[in-house]
CSV table of C-alpha atoms in Angstrom, one decimal:
chain,number,residue,atom,x,y,z
A,1,MET,CA,-18.6,-16.2,-10.4
A,2,ARG,CA,-16.4,-14.2,-13.2
A,3,THR,CA,-14.9,-17.5,-14.5
A,4,HIS,CA,-12.1,-15.4,-16.0
A,5,ALA,CA,-11.1,-14.0,-13.0
A,6,ALA,CA,-11.6,-16.8,-10.7
A,7,ALA,CA,-9.1,-18.8,-12.5
A,8,ALA,CA,-5.9,-16.0,-12.8
A,9,LEU,CA,-6.4,-15.2,-8.9
A,10,LEU,CA,-5.8,-18.2,-6.0
A,11,ALA,CA,-6.4,-18.0,-2.7
A,12,ALA,CA,-2.9,-18.4,0.3
A,13,SER,CA,-1.9,-18.2,2.9
A,14,LEU,CA,0.6,-14.9,3.5
A,15,SER,CA,2.8,-13.9,6.1
A,16,LEU,CA,4.6,-10.6,5.5
A,17,THR,CA,7.9,-11.4,6.9
A,18,ASP,CA,8.4,-13.8,4.5
A,19,GLY,CA,9.4,-14.2,0.6
A,20,PHE,CA,9.8,-10.6,0.2
A,21,THR,CA,12.6,-8.1,-0.7
A,22,ILE,CA,10.7,-4.4,0.8
A,23,PRO,CA,12.6,-1.9,-1.6
A,24,THR,CA,14.6,0.5,0.0
A,25,HIS,CA,15.2,4.7,-0.2
A,26,PRO,CA,19.2,5.7,0.4
A,27,ARG,CA,18.2,8.5,3.7
A,28,GLN,CA,21.3,11.2,3.1
A,29,PRO,CA,22.1,12.6,6.7
A,30,SER,CA,21.3,15.7,6.7
A,31,ALA,CA,23.3,18.9,8.7
A,32,SER,CA,21.8,18.7,12.5
A,33,SER,CA,22.7,14.6,13.0
A,34,ALA,CA,25.5,13.3,13.3
A,35,THR,CA,26.6,9.8,13.9
A,36,ALA,CA,30.4,8.5,14.9
A,37,GLY,CA,32.3,5.8,15.7
A,38,SER,CA,32.2,3.1,18.2
A,39,GLY,CA,31.2,4.4,21.3
A,40,SER,CA,30.1,7.8,20.4
A,41,SER,CA,26.7,9.4,21.4
A,42,VAL,CA,24.0,9.8,18.5
A,43,VAL,CA,22.2,13.4,17.8
A,44,LEU,CA,19.0,12.9,17.0
A,45,ASP,CA,16.1,16.0,15.3
A,46,MET,CA,12.7,15.1,16.8
A,47,ALA,CA,10.0,15.2,13.8
A,48,SER,CA,7.7,16.6,16.1
A,49,LYS,CA,7.8,19.0,19.2
A,50,ASN,CA,4.8,18.3,20.7
A,51,ARG,CA,6.0,17.7,24.4
A,52,GLU,CA,2.9,14.9,25.0
A,53,LYS,CA,4.8,13.0,22.0
A,54,ILE,CA,8.3,13.7,23.1
A,55,ALA,CA,6.6,12.4,27.3
A,56,SER,CA,5.2,9.1,25.1
A,57,ARG,CA,8.0,8.1,23.1
A,58,SER,CA,9.6,8.9,26.9
A,59,LYS,CA,7.5,6.1,28.5
A,60,TRP,CA,7.5,4.2,25.0
A,61,ALA,CA,11.6,3.4,25.8
A,62,GLU,CA,11.4,3.3,30.0
A,63,SER,CA,8.6,0.3,29.3
A,64,ARG,CA,11.4,-2.1,27.2
A,65,GLY,CA,14.2,-1.3,29.7
A,66,TYR,CA,15.7,1.0,27.3
A,67,GLY,CA,15.5,4.0,30.8
A,68,ASP,CA,13.9,7.2,30.9
A,69,ALA,CA,14.4,9.4,27.6
A,70,ALA,CA,13.6,12.6,29.7
A,71,THR,CA,16.2,11.7,32.7
A,72,GLY,CA,18.8,9.5,31.0
A,73,ASP,CA,18.7,6.9,33.1
A,74,GLY,CA,19.9,3.1,31.9
A,75,SER,CA,18.6,-0.1,31.5
A,76,ASP,CA,21.0,-3.1,32.1
A,77,SER,CA,21.9,-3.0,27.9
A,78,GLY,CA,23.6,0.4,28.2
A,79,MET,CA,21.2,2.0,25.9
A,80,THR,CA,20.1,5.6,27.1
A,81,PHE,CA,18.1,9.2,25.8
A,82,GLU,CA,18.3,12.2,26.8
A,83,ALA,CA,15.5,14.5,25.6
A,84,ASP,CA,16.2,18.7,24.8
A,85,PRO,CA,12.9,19.8,25.2
A,86,GLU,CA,14.6,23.1,23.9
A,87,LYS,CA,16.5,21.6,21.3
A,88,ASN,CA,13.9,18.9,20.0
A,89,GLN,CA,16.8,17.0,19.9
A,90,LEU,CA,17.2,13.1,21.8
A,91,THR,CA,20.0,11.5,22.4
A,92,VAL,CA,21.4,8.1,22.6
A,93,THR,CA,24.3,6.5,23.7
A,94,PRO,CA,26.2,3.5,22.5
A,95,ILE,CA,24.0,0.1,23.3
A,96,ALA,CA,26.6,-1.8,25.2
A,97,SER,CA,24.8,-5.0,23.9
A,98,LEU,CA,22.6,-6.4,21.9
A,99,ASP,CA,20.6,-9.7,21.9
A,100,GLY,CA,16.9,-11.2,21.4
A,101,THR,CA,14.7,-11.9,18.7
A,102,VAL,CA,12.8,-9.1,16.6
A,103,THR,CA,10.0,-9.4,15.0
A,104,LEU,CA,10.2,-6.9,12.0
A,105,PRO,CA,6.4,-4.7,11.0
A,106,GLY,CA,4.7,-5.6,7.6
A,107,SER,CA,5.7,-3.1,5.6
A,108,LYS,CA,2.6,-0.5,3.6
A,109,SER,CA,3.3,-1.6,0.5
A,110,LEU,CA,2.7,-4.6,0.9
A,111,SER,CA,0.1,-5.0,3.8
A,112,ASN,CA,-2.1,-3.0,1.5
A,113,ARG,CA,-1.4,-4.6,-2.5
A,114,CYS,CA,-2.3,-8.6,-0.2
A,115,LEU,CA,-5.2,-7.6,0.8
A,116,LEU,CA,-6.5,-6.1,-2.5
A,117,LEU,CA,-5.7,-9.2,-4.2
A,118,ALA,CA,-7.4,-11.7,-1.4
A,119,ALA,CA,-10.5,-9.9,-2.1
A,120,LEU,CA,-10.3,-10.3,-5.8
A,121,SER,CA,-9.5,-13.4,-5.8
A,122,GLU,CA,-11.3,-17.4,-5.3
A,123,GLY,CA,-11.5,-18.6,-2.0
A,124,SER,CA,-9.5,-17.5,1.7
A,125,THR,CA,-6.2,-16.1,1.7
A,126,ARG,CA,-4.7,-14.8,5.5
A,127,VAL,CA,-3.0,-12.6,5.5
A,128,GLU,CA,-0.4,-13.0,8.8
A,129,ASN,CA,1.9,-9.3,10.2
A,130,LEU,CA,-0.2,-6.8,8.2
A,131,LEU,CA,1.5,-3.3,9.8
A,132,GLU,CA,-0.8,-1.7,12.1
A,133,SER,CA,-1.1,2.0,10.0
A,134,ASP,CA,-3.4,4.3,9.4
A,135,ASP,CA,-2.9,3.3,5.3
A,136,ILE,CA,-4.0,-0.9,5.9
A,137,ARG,CA,-7.6,0.3,8.6
A,138,TYR,CA,-8.6,2.8,6.0
A,139,MET,CA,-8.1,-0.7,3.4
A,140,LEU,CA,-9.8,-2.8,5.7
A,141,GLU,CA,-12.6,0.3,6.1
A,142,ALA,CA,-13.3,0.7,2.4
A,143,LEU,CA,-12.8,-4.0,2.2
A,144,ASP,CA,-16.2,-3.5,4.9
A,145,THR,CA,-18.1,-1.0,3.3
A,146,LEU,CA,-17.9,-3.0,0.1
A,147,GLN,CA,-19.1,-6.0,2.1
A,148,VAL,CA,-15.6,-8.1,1.2
A,149,PRO,CA,-15.7,-10.7,4.3
A,150,VAL,CA,-12.4,-9.6,6.2
A,151,GLU,CA,-12.7,-11.3,9.8
A,152,ARG,CA,-10.4,-9.9,11.6
A,153,ASP,CA,-7.8,-12.4,14.2
A,154,ALA,CA,-8.8,-12.2,18.0
A,155,ASP,CA,-5.8,-13.1,19.3
A,156,ASP,CA,-3.7,-11.2,16.5
A,157,LYS,CA,-4.8,-7.3,15.4
A,158,THR,CA,-2.0,-8.5,13.1
A,159,ALA,CA,-3.7,-11.5,11.1
A,160,VAL,CA,-7.0,-11.3,9.4
A,161,THR,CA,-8.5,-14.0,7.1
A,162,VAL,CA,-10.7,-12.5,3.8
A,163,THR,CA,-13.4,-14.2,1.6
A,164,GLY,CA,-12.1,-13.3,-2.5
A,165,GLN,CA,-15.5,-12.2,-4.3
A,166,ALA,CA,-13.7,-14.6,-7.1
A,167,GLY,CA,-13.7,-11.5,-9.3
A,168,PRO,CA,-14.0,-7.1,-9.7
A,169,ILE,CA,-15.6,-5.9,-6.4
A,170,ASP,CA,-18.7,-5.0,-7.5
A,171,SER,CA,-21.3,-2.1,-5.3
A,172,PRO,CA,-23.5,-3.7,-2.5
A,173,THR,CA,-25.8,-1.3,-3.6
A,174,PRO,CA,-26.3,-0.8,-7.0
A,175,GLU,CA,-28.6,2.3,-7.3
A,176,GLU,CA,-26.7,4.2,-5.3
A,177,THR,CA,-23.5,6.6,-5.5
A,178,MET,CA,-21.1,4.5,-2.3
A,179,GLU,CA,-18.8,6.5,-1.3
A,180,LEU,CA,-15.7,5.2,0.5
A,181,TYR,CA,-13.5,8.3,2.1
A,182,LEU,CA,-9.6,6.6,2.5
A,183,GLY,CA,-8.0,9.6,4.4
A,184,ASN,CA,-4.7,10.7,3.1
A,185,ALA,CA,-3.9,6.4,2.3
A,186,GLY,CA,-2.7,6.6,-1.6
A,187,THR,CA,-1.3,2.9,-1.6
A,188,ALA,CA,-5.8,2.0,-1.0
A,189,MET,CA,-6.7,5.2,-3.3
A,190,ARG,CA,-5.0,3.9,-6.2
A,191,PRO,CA,-5.4,0.6,-6.3
A,192,LEU,CA,-9.0,1.3,-5.6
A,193,ALA,CA,-9.7,3.5,-8.0
A,194,ALA,CA,-8.7,0.5,-10.5
A,195,ALA,CA,-10.0,-2.2,-9.2
A,196,LEU,CA,-13.6,-0.7,-8.5
A,197,CYS,CA,-13.5,-0.3,-12.2
A,198,MET,CA,-13.3,-4.0,-13.7
A,199,GLY,CA,-16.9,-4.7,-11.4
A,200,LYS,CA,-20.5,-3.0,-11.4
A,201,GLY,CA,-22.0,0.8,-9.5
A,202,LYS,CA,-21.3,3.9,-8.9
A,203,PHE,CA,-18.7,4.3,-6.3
A,204,VAL,CA,-16.7,7.5,-5.1
A,205,LEU,CA,-13.5,8.0,-3.5
A,206,ASP,CA,-12.0,11.0,-1.3
A,207,GLY,CA,-10.3,11.9,1.5
A,208,VAL,CA,-8.4,14.2,3.4
A,209,PRO,CA,-7.9,18.0,2.0
A,210,ARG,CA,-4.2,16.5,1.7
A,211,MET,CA,-5.0,13.6,-0.8
A,212,ARG,CA,-7.1,16.3,-3.1
A,213,GLU,CA,-3.5,17.1,-3.8
A,214,ARG,CA,-2.3,14.1,-4.6
A,215,PRO,CA,-2.0,13.4,-8.1
A,216,ILE,CA,-3.9,10.6,-9.7
A,217,ALA,CA,-4.3,11.4,-13.2
A,218,ASP,CA,-1.9,8.8,-15.3
A,219,LEU,CA,-3.3,6.5,-13.7
A,220,ILE,CA,-7.1,7.9,-14.8
A,221,ASP,CA,-5.7,8.0,-18.2
A,222,GLY,CA,-4.6,4.3,-17.8
A,223,LEU,CA,-8.7,3.3,-17.1
A,224,LYS,CA,-10.0,6.1,-19.6
A,225,GLN,CA,-7.8,3.9,-22.2
A,226,LEU,CA,-9.5,0.9,-21.7
A,227,GLY,CA,-13.1,2.4,-21.9
A,228,ALA,CA,-13.7,2.7,-17.6
A,229,ASP,CA,-16.2,5.9,-16.7
A,230,VAL,CA,-14.3,7.4,-14.5
A,231,SER,CA,-12.4,10.6,-13.7
A,232,CYS,CA,-10.7,13.2,-11.2
A,233,VAL,CA,-10.9,16.5,-10.6
A,234,GLU,CA,-10.1,17.9,-13.7
A,235,GLU,CA,-7.9,21.5,-12.7
A,236,THR,CA,-5.8,19.1,-10.7
A,237,GLY,CA,-5.6,16.0,-11.5
A,238,CYS,CA,-6.4,14.3,-8.1
A,239,PRO,CA,-8.6,13.0,-6.5
A,240,PRO,CA,-12.2,12.2,-5.5
A,241,VAL,CA,-12.3,10.0,-8.4
A,242,THR,CA,-16.3,9.0,-9.7
A,243,ILE,CA,-17.0,5.8,-11.1
A,244,SER,CA,-19.7,4.6,-12.7
A,245,ALA,CA,-18.0,0.5,-13.5
A,246,ASP,CA,-19.5,-1.9,-15.6
A,247,GLY,CA,-16.6,-4.0,-16.7
A,248,LEU,CA,-14.2,-3.5,-19.2
A,249,LYS,CA,-13.2,-5.6,-21.6
A,250,GLY,CA,-8.8,-6.1,-23.2
A,251,GLY,CA,-6.6,-3.9,-24.4
A,252,GLU,CA,-3.5,-2.1,-24.5
A,253,VAL,CA,-2.9,0.9,-22.2
A,254,SER,CA,0.3,3.2,-22.1
A,255,ILE,CA,1.2,5.3,-19.2
A,256,SER,CA,3.2,7.5,-17.4
A,257,GLY,CA,5.9,5.9,-15.1
A,258,LYS,CA,7.4,9.2,-13.9
A,259,MET,CA,4.3,10.9,-11.5
A,260,SER,CA,4.4,7.0,-9.7
A,261,SER,CA,5.2,3.2,-9.4
A,262,GLN,CA,1.7,3.0,-8.4
A,263,PHE,CA,-0.4,4.0,-10.8
A,264,LEU,CA,1.4,1.4,-12.7
A,265,SER,CA,0.8,-1.5,-9.9
A,266,SER,CA,-2.2,-0.4,-9.2
A,267,LEU,CA,-3.6,-1.2,-13.1
A,268,LEU,CA,-1.3,-4.6,-13.0
A,269,MET,CA,-3.7,-5.6,-10.1
A,270,ALA,CA,-6.8,-4.6,-12.1
A,271,ALA,CA,-6.0,-6.4,-15.1
A,272,PRO,CA,-6.3,-10.5,-14.5
A,273,LEU,CA,-10.1,-9.4,-13.6
A,274,ILE,CA,-10.4,-7.8,-17.4
A,275,GLU,CA,-12.0,-9.9,-20.0
A,276,GLY,CA,-9.7,-10.4,-22.5
A,277,ASP,CA,-5.5,-9.7,-22.8
A,278,VAL,CA,-3.8,-6.5,-21.5
A,279,THR,CA,-0.6,-5.1,-22.7
A,280,ILE,CA,0.5,-2.0,-20.3
A,281,SER,CA,3.3,0.0,-21.7
A,282,ILE,CA,5.1,2.5,-20.2
A,283,LYS,CA,6.0,5.6,-22.2
A,284,ASP,CA,8.4,7.6,-21.0
A,285,GLU,CA,9.9,6.0,-18.0
A,286,LEU,CA,9.8,3.7,-14.9
A,287,ILE,CA,10.4,5.8,-11.6
A,288,SER,CA,10.3,2.6,-8.5
A,289,ALA,CA,11.3,0.1,-10.2
A,290,PRO,CA,11.8,-2.5,-7.4
A,291,TYR,CA,8.0,-2.0,-6.4
A,292,VAL,CA,6.5,-3.2,-9.3
A,293,SER,CA,8.7,-5.5,-9.0
A,294,LEU,CA,7.3,-6.2,-5.2
A,295,THR,CA,3.2,-6.2,-7.0
A,296,ILE,CA,4.6,-8.6,-10.0
A,297,GLY,CA,5.8,-10.9,-7.5
A,298,LEU,CA,3.5,-11.1,-5.1
A,299,MET,CA,0.4,-11.8,-7.8
A,300,LYS,CA,2.7,-15.0,-9.0
A,301,LYS,CA,2.1,-16.9,-5.4
A,302,PHE,CA,-1.8,-15.0,-5.8
A,303,GLY,CA,-1.5,-17.7,-9.6
A,304,VAL,CA,-0.8,-14.6,-12.0
A,305,ASN,CA,2.3,-14.7,-14.5
A,306,VAL,CA,2.6,-11.3,-15.3
A,307,GLN,CA,4.8,-11.1,-18.7
A,308,ILE,CA,7.6,-8.0,-18.9
A,309,GLU,CA,8.8,-6.9,-22.3
A,310,GLY,CA,11.6,-4.8,-22.6
A,311,ASP,CA,14.0,-2.9,-19.4
A,312,MET,CA,12.9,-2.3,-17.3
A,313,ASP,CA,14.8,0.0,-15.7
A,314,GLY,CA,13.4,1.9,-19.1
A,315,THR,CA,10.0,1.2,-20.4
A,316,PRO,CA,9.4,-1.2,-20.4
A,317,SER,CA,5.7,-2.9,-21.3
A,318,PHE,CA,3.5,-6.2,-19.0
A,319,ILE,CA,1.5,-8.2,-20.6
A,320,ILE,CA,-0.8,-10.5,-18.6
A,321,GLY,CA,-3.0,-12.2,-21.2
A,322,ALA,CA,-5.1,-16.0,-20.7
A,323,ASP,CA,-3.9,-18.7,-21.8
A,324,ASP,CA,-6.6,-21.1,-23.7
A,325,GLU,CA,-8.3,-21.7,-20.5
A,326,GLY,CA,-8.7,-18.6,-19.7
A,327,ARG,CA,-5.9,-19.0,-17.3
A,328,ARG,CA,-4.1,-15.8,-16.1
């Protein structure tokens, strides 16, 4: 056990429906979509031209009492779907009434942050309402490969209990290079790239061809400033990411915040594992600041306080420091 990390991250019990504000992005209506006042139908362009997917979605709608999307047969709610495969459009009529309880799916951004922080913390953490998506599946598979105990709930496939490592995640095969395949899961690739630099072992993080087009150079640059032996493809600044980890000491990091806030979030979540104080500065501008606030709020639930200096809309700095007893 590394005591500095054990003091920094404490286990928690989290439900991803409670206590979080999920950042949203305003969407502009497309030229081909129309919305009108009460009583008017809405015409939606369907993203997929695959007829099998359209049929599958029609079956889903019918199974929930919304009527057959292919035929437009109604339900008691008054809501009907009418599909036009030739135009690849779906016409939705108004809902006469709506009554019931809705459980929103978990957030991808919260789910993978929770899983990683739980894996690094001391004790067991139960996480509920995980989003069922590829990003979360790849993170769970990576934790399995790294031999982090993750117990799936037999009665609830969106709930898991993670037994934390009370510090950095070391390779279970220190003499070999461990390969982690992460598909196109950016919310797994970037945080894991930072976290694995804090432990010991050799790793290669890779994914689908699209992943090899997704930038990660700014994060790699920040990790190198802390002394990490880590690299990505120099010509593209994208994965695969190669890591030869032997732990890191504290220090100061200056990174760009223009490309993605995930780089900053990844460094923030990994920082409690570093021996010594860490200061992370944004050298230009920080985009998607609400996602960084989400990360900081979640870290607080695990017992880590992040000190913010400056304006989140400008060039802020973030300090993760230990007190005299080693607590973050």
